[in-house]
Coordinates of N, CA and C and ligand atoms in Angstrom, one line a residue:
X1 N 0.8 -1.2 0.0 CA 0.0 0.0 0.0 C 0.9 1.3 0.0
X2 N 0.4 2.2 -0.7 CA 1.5 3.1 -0.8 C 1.3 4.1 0.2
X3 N 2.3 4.7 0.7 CA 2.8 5.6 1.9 C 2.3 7.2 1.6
X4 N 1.6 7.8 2.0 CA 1.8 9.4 1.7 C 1.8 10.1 3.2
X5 N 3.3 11.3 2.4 CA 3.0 12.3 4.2 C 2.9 13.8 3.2
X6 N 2.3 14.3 4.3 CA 2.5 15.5 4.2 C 4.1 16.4 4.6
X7 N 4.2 17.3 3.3 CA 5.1 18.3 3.6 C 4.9 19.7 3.3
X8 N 5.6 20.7 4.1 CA 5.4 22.0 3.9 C 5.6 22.3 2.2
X9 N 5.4 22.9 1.5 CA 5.0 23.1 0.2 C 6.6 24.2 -0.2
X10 N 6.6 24.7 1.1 CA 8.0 25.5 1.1 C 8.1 25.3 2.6
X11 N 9.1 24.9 3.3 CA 9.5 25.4 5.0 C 9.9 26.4 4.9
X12 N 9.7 26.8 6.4 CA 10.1 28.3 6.5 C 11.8 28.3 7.0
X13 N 12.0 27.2 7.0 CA 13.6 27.1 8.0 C 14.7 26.6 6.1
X14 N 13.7 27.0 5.2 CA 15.0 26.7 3.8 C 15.2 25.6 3.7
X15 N 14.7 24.5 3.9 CA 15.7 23.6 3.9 C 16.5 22.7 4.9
X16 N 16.9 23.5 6.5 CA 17.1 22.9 7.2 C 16.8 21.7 7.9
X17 N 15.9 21.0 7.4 CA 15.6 19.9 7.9 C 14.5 20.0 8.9
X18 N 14.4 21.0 9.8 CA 13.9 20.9 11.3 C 12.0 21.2 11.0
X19 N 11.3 21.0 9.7 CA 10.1 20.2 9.6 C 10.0 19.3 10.1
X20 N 8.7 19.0 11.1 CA 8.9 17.3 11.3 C 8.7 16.4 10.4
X21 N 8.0 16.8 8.7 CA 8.5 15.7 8.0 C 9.6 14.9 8.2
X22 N 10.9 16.2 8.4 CA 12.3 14.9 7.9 C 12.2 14.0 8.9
X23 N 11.8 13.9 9.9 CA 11.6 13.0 11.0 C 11.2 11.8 10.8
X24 N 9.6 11.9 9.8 CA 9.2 10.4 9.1 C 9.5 10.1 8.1
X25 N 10.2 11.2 7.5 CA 11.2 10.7 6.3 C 12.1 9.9 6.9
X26 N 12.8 9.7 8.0 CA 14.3 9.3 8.4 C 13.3 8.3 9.2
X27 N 12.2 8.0 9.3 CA 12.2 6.8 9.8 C 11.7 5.8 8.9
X28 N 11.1 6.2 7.4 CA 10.6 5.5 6.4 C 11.7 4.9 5.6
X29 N 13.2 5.8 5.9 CA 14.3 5.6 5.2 C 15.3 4.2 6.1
X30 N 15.0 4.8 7.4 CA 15.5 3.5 8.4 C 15.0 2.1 8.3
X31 N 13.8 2.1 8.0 CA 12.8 0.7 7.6 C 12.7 0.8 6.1
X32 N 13.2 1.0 5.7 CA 13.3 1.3 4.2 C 12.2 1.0 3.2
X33 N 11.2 2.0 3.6 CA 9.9 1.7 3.1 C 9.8 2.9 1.9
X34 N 9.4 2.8 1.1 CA 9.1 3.8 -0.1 C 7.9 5.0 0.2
X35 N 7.7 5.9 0.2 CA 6.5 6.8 0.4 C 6.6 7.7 -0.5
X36 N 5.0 8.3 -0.6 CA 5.3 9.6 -1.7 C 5.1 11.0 -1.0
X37 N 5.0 12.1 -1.2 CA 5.1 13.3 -0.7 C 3.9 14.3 -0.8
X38 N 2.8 14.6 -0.1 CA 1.7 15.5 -1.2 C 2.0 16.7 -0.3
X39 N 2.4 18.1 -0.6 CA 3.0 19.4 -0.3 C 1.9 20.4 -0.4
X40 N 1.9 21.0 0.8 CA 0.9 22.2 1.2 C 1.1 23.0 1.2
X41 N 0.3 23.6 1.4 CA 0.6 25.2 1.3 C 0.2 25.7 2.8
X42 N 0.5 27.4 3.3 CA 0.3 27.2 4.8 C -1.6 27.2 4.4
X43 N -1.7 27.9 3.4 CA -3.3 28.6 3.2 C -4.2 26.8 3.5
X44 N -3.8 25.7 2.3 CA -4.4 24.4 2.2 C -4.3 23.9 3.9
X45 N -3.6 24.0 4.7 CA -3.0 23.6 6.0 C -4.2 23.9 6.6
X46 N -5.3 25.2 7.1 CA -6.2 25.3 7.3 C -7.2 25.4 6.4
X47 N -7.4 24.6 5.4 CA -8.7 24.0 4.5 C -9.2 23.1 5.1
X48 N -10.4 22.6 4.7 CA -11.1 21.4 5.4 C -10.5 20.3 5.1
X49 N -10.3 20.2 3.7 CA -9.2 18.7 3.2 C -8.4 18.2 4.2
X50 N -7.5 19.5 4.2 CA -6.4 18.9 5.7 C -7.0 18.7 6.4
X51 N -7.7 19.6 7.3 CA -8.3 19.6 8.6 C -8.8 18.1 8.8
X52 N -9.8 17.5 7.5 CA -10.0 16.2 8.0 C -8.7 15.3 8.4
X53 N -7.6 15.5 7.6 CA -6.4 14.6 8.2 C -6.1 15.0 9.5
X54 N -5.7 16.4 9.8 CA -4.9 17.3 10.6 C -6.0 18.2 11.2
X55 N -6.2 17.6 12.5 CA -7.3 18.8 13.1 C -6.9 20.3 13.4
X56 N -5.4 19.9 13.9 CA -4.8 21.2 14.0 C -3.5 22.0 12.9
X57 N -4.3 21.5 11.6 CA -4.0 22.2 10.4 C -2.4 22.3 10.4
X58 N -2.1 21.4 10.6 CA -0.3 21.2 10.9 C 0.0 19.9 9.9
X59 N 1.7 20.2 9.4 CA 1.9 18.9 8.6 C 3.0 18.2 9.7
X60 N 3.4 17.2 9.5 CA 3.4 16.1 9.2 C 2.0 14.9 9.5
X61 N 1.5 14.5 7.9 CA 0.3 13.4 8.1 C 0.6 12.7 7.8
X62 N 0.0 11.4 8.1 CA 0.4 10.0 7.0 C -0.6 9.4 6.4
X63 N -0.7 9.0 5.2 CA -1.9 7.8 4.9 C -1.2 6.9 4.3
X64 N -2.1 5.5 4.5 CA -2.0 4.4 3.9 C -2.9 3.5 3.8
X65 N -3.3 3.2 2.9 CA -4.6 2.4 2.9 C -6.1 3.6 3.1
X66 N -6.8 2.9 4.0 CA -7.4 3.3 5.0 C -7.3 4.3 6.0
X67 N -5.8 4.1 6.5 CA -5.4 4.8 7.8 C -4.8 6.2 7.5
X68 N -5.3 7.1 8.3 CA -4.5 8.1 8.1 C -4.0 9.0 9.9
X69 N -2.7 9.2 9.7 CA -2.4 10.0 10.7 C -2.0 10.8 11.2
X70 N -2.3 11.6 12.4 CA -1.3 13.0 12.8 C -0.5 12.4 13.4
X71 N 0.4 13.8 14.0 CA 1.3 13.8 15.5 C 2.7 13.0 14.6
X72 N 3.6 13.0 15.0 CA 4.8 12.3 14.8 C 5.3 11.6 15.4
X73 N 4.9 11.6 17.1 CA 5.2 10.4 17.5 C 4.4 9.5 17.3
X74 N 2.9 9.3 16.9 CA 2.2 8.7 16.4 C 2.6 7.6 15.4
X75 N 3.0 8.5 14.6 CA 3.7 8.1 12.8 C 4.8 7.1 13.1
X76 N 5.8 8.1 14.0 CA 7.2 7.1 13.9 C 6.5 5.8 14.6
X77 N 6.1 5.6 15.6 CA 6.0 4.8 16.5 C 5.0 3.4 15.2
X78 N 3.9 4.1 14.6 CA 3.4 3.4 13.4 C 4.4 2.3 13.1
X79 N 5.1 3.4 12.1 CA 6.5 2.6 11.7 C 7.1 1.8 12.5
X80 N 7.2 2.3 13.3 CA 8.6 1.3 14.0 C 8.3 -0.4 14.6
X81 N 6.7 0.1 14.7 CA 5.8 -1.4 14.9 C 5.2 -2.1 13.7
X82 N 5.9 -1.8 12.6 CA 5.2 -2.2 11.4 C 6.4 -2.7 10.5
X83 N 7.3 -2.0 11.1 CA 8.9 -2.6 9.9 C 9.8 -2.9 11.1
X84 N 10.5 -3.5 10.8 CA 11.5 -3.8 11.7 C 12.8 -3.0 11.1
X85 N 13.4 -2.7 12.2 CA 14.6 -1.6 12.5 C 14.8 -0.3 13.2
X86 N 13.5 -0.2 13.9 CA 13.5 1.0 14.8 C 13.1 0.4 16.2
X87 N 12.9 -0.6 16.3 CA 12.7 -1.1 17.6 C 13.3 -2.4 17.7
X88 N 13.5 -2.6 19.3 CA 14.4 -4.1 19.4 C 13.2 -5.0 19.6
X89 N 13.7 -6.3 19.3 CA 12.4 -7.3 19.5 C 12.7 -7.6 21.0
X90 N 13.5 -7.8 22.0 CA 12.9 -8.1 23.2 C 12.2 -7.1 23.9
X91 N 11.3 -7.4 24.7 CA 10.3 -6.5 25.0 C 10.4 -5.7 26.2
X92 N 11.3 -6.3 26.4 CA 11.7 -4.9 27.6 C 12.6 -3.4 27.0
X93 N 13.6 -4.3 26.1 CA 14.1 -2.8 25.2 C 13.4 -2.7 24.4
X94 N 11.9 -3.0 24.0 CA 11.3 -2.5 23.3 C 10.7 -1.4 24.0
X95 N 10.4 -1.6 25.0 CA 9.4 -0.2 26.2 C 10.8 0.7 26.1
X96 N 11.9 0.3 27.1 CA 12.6 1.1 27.1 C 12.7 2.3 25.6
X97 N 13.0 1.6 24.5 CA 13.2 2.6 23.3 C 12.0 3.2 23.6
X98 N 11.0 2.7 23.0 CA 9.6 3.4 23.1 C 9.4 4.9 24.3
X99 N 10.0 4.7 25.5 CA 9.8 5.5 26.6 C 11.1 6.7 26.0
X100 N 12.0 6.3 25.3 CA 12.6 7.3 25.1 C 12.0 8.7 24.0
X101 N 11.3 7.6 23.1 CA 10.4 8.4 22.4 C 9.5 9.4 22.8
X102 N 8.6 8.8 23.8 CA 8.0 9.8 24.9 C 8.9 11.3 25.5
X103 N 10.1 10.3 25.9 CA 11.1 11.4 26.7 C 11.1 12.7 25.6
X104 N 11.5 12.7 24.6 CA 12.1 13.2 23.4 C 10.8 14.1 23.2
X105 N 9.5 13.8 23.1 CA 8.7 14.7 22.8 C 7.8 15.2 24.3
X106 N 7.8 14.4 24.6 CA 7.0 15.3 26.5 C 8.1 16.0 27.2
X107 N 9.6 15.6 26.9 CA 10.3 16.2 28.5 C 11.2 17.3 27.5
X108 N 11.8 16.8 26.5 CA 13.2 17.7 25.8 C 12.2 18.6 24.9
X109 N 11.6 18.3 23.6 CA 11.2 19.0 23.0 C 10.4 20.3 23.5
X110 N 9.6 20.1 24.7 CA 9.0 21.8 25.0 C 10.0 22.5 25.5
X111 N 11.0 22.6 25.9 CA 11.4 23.4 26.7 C 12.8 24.0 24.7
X112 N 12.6 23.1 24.3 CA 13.8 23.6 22.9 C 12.5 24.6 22.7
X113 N 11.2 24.2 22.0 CA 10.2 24.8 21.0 C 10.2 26.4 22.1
X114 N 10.3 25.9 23.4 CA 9.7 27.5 24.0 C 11.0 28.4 23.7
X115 N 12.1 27.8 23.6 CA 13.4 28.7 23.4 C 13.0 29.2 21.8
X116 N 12.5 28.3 20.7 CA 12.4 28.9 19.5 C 11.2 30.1 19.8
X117 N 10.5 29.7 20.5 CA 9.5 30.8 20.6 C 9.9 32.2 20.9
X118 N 10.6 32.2 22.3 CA 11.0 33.2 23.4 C 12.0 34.3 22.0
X119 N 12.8 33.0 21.1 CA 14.1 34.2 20.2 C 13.5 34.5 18.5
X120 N 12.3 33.7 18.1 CA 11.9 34.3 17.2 C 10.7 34.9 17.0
X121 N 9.5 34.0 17.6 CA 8.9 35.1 17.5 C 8.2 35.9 18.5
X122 N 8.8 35.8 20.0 CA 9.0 37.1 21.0 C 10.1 37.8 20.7
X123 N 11.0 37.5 20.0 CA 12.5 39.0 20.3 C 12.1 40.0 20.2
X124 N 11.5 40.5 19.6 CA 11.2 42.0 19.3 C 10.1 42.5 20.9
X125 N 9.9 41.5 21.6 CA 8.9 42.2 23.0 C 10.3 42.6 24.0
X126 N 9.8 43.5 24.6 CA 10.3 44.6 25.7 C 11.0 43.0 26.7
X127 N 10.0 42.2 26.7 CA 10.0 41.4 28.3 C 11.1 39.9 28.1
X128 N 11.7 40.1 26.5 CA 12.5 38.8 26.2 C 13.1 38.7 26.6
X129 N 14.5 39.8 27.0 CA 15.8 40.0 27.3 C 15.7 39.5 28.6
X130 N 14.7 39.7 29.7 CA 14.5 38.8 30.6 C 14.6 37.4 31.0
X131 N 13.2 37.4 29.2 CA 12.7 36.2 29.8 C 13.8 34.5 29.5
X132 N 14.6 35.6 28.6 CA 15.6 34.6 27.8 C 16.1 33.6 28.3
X133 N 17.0 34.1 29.5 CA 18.2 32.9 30.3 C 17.0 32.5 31.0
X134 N 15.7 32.6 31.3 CA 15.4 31.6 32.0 C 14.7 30.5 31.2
X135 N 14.1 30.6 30.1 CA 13.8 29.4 28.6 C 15.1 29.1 28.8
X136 N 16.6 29.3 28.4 CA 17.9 28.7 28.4 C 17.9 27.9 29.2
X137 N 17.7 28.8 30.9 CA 18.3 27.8 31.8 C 17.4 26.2 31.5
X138 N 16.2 26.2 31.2 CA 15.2 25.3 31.4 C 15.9 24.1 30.0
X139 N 16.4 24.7 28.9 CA 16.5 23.7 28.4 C 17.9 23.2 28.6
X140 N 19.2 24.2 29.2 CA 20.3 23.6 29.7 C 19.9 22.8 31.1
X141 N 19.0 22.8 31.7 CA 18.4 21.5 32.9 C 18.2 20.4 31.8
X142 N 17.1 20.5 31.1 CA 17.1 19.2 30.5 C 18.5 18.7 30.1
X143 N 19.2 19.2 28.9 CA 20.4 18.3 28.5 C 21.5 18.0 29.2
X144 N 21.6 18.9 30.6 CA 22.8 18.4 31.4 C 22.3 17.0 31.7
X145 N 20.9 17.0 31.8 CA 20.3 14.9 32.7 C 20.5 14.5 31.5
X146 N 20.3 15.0 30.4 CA 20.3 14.1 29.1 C 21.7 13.7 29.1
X147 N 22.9 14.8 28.9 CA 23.9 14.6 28.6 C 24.5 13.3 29.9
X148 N 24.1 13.6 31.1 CA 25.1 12.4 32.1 C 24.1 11.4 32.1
X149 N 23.1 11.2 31.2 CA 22.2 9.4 30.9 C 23.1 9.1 29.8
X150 N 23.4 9.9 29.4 CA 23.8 9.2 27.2 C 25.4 8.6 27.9
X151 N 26.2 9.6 28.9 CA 27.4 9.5 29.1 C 28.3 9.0 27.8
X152 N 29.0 7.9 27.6 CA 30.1 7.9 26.8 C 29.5 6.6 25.4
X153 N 28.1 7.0 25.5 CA 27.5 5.3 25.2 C 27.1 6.2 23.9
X154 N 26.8 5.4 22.1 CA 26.8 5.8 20.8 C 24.8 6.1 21.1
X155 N 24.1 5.4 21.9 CA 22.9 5.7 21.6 C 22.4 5.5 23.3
X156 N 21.4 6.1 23.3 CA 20.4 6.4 24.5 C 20.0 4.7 25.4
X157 N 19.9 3.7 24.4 CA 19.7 2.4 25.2 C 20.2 1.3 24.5
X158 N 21.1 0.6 24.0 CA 21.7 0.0 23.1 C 22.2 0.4 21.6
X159 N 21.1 -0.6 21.2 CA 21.0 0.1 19.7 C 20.7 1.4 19.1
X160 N 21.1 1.7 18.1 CA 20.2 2.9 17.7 C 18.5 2.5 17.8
X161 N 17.5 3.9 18.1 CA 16.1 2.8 17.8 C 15.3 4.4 18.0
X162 N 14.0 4.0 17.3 CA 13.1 5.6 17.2 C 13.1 5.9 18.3
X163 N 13.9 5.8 19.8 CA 13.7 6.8 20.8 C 14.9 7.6 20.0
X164 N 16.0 7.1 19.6 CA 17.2 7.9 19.4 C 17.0 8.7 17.9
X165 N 16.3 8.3 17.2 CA 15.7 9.0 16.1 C 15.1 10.1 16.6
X166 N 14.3 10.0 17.7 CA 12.9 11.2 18.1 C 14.0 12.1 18.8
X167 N 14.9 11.7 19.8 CA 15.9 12.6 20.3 C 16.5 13.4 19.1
X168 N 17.0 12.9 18.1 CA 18.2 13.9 17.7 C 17.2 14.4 16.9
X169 N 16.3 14.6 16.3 CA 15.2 14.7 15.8 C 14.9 16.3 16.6
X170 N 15.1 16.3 18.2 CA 14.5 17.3 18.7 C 16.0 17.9 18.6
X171 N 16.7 17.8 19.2 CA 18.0 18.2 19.8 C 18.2 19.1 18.4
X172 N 18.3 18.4 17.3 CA 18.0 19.6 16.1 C 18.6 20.5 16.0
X173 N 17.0 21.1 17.2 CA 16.0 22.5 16.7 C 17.0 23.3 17.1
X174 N 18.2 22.4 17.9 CA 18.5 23.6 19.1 C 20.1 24.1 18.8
X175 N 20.6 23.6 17.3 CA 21.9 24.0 16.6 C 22.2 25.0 16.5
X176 N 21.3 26.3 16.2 CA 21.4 27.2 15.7 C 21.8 28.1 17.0
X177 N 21.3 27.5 18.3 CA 21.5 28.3 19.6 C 22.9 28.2 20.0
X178 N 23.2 27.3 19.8 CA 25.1 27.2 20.4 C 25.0 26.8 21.8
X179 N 23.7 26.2 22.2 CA 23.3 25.4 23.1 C 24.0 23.7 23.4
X180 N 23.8 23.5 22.0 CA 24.1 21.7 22.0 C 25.5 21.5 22.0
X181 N 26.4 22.6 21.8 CA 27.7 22.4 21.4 C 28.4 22.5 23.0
X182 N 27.4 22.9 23.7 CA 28.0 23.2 25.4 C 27.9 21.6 25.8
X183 N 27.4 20.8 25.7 CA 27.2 19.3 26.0 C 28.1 18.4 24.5
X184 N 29.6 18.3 25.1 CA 30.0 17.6 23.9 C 29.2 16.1 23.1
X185 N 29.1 15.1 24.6 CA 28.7 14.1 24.1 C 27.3 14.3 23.3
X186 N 26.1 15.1 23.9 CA 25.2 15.4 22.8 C 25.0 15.6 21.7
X187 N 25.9 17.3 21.5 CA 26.5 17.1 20.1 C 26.9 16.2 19.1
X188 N 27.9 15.2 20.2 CA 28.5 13.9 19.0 C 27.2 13.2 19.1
X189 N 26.2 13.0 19.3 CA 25.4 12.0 19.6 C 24.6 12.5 18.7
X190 N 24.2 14.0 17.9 CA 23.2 14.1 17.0 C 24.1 14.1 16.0
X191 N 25.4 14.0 15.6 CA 26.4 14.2 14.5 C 25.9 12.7 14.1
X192 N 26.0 11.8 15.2 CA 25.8 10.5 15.2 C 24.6 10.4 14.4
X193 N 23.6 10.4 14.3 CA 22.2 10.6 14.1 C 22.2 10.9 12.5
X194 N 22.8 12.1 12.4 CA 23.1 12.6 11.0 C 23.4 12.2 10.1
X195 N 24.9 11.4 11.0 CA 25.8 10.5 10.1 C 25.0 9.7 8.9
X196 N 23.8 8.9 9.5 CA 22.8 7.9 9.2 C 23.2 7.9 7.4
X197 N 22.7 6.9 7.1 CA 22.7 6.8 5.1 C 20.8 7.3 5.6
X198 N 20.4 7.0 6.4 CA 18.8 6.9 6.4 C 18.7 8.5 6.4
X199 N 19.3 8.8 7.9 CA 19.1 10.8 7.5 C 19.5 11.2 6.4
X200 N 20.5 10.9 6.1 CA 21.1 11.5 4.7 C 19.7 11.5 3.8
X201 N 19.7 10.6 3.5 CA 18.8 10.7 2.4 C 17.2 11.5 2.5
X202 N 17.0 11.5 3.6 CA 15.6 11.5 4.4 C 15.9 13.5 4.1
X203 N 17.0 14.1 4.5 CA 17.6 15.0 4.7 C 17.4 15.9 3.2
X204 N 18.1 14.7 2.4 CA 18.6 15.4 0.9 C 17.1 15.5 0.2
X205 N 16.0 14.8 0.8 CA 14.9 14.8 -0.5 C 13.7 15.9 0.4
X206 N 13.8 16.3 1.4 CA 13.0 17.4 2.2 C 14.4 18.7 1.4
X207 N 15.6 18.8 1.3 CA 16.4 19.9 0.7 C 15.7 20.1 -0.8
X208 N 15.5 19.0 -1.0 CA 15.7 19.1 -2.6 C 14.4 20.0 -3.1
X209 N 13.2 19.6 -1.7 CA 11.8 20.5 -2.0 C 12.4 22.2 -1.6
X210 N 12.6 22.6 -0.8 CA 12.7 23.6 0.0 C 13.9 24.5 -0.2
X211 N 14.7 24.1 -1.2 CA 16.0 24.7 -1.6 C 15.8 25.1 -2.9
X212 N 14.6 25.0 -4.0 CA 14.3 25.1 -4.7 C 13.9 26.4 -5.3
X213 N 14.4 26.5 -6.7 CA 14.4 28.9 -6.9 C 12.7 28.6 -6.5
Ligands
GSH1 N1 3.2 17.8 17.8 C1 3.1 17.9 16.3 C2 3.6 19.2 15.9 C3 3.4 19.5 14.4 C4 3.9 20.8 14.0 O1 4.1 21.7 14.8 N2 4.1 21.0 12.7 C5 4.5 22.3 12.2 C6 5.6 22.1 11.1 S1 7.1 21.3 11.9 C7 3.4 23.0 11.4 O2 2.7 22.4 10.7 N3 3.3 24.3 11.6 C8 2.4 25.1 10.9 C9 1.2 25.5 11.8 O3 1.2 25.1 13.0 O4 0.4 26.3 11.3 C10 3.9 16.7 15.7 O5 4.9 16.3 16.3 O6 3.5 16.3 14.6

């Protein structure tokens, strides 16, 4: 059955990757599953069309068959229970990865998204310059626990597995801050991630839309 997600029609970040498409791109690429791409616009994003997919008029969706879905952790986790290579078959490192997934979008990711908030689109309020180091402090708390769990080890719980996808996935957003580069082993840990033949590719074909005259 053939795969479709939604992508931004243009990102606003150029190209950088930090749509969560490339996310189920890099996990469609990890399980090496083929999918096709249908591209929106922000205007189509709040039409009803979407809306039936996407209640809250946001991309990344998925269909297949019958099924269609929001959310990302939703999608990846799809996948990862449907192809083998994003999760381990014993079932305790299966929870474990899986829990990291959770970690990655309930504990790390709000505290990165409120730092994007607080420096793009609050900078220009009177109250930022305030409110700044304390968003910072909140996401340098998260990664100092993140950084002494990962310690000297290539992935978050053995193998690479969609907790470690959903992590560097978030960790990302937060390159541009000069945040991740304060936690060496994090840093190598999303280089790690990058490294992937699966991100690569997952990477080069969300560029190829969004890089475009
Ligand atoms: N929690 C959602 C977030 C989805 C999301 O924020 N998508 C962004 C693109 S990365 C979007 O569509 N933004 C446009 C909008 O909200 O209008 C997920 O993980 O799928």
């Amino acid at each position: 059955m053939t795969i479709t997600i939604t992508a931004f029609e243009r990102s606003p970040d150029g190209g950088k990757g930090l749509a969560r498409d490339t996310r189920v791109r890099w996990a469609l690429e990890e399980v090496g599953q083929p999918y096709e791409v249908r591209l929106v616009s922000f205007r189509a994003m709040k039409e009803p069309a979407h809306l039936a997919l996407h209640p809250f008029g946001q991309i990344p969706t998925y269909e297949e068959g019958g099924l269609a879905l929001f959310e990302t952790g939703a999608i990846v986790f799809h996948i990862a229970q449907r192809h083998a290579g994003l999760l381990p078959a014993d079932a305790h490192a299966r929870a474990r990865a899986i829990t990291w997934m959770f970690a990655a979008l309930s504990t790390v990711e709000p505290p990165i998204l409120e730092l994007g908030t607080a420096r793009i689109l609050e900078g220009d309020k009177p109250w930022t310059r305030e409110r700044l180091p304390l968003v910072e402090g909140r996401v340098r708390d998260r990664l100092k626990q993140l950084s002494a769990r990962l310690g000297n080890a290539d992935w978050l719980d053995g193998a690479f597995s969609a907790g470690d996808l959903m992590m560097v996935s978030v960790l990302l957003r937060l390159r541009s801050s000069g945040i991740l580069d304060e936690y060496p082993n994090l840093a190598a840990y999303v280089a790690r991630g990058e490294a992937r033949a699966a991100y690569k590719r997952a990477f080069a074909d969300q560029a190829a839309i969004n890089t475009r005259p």
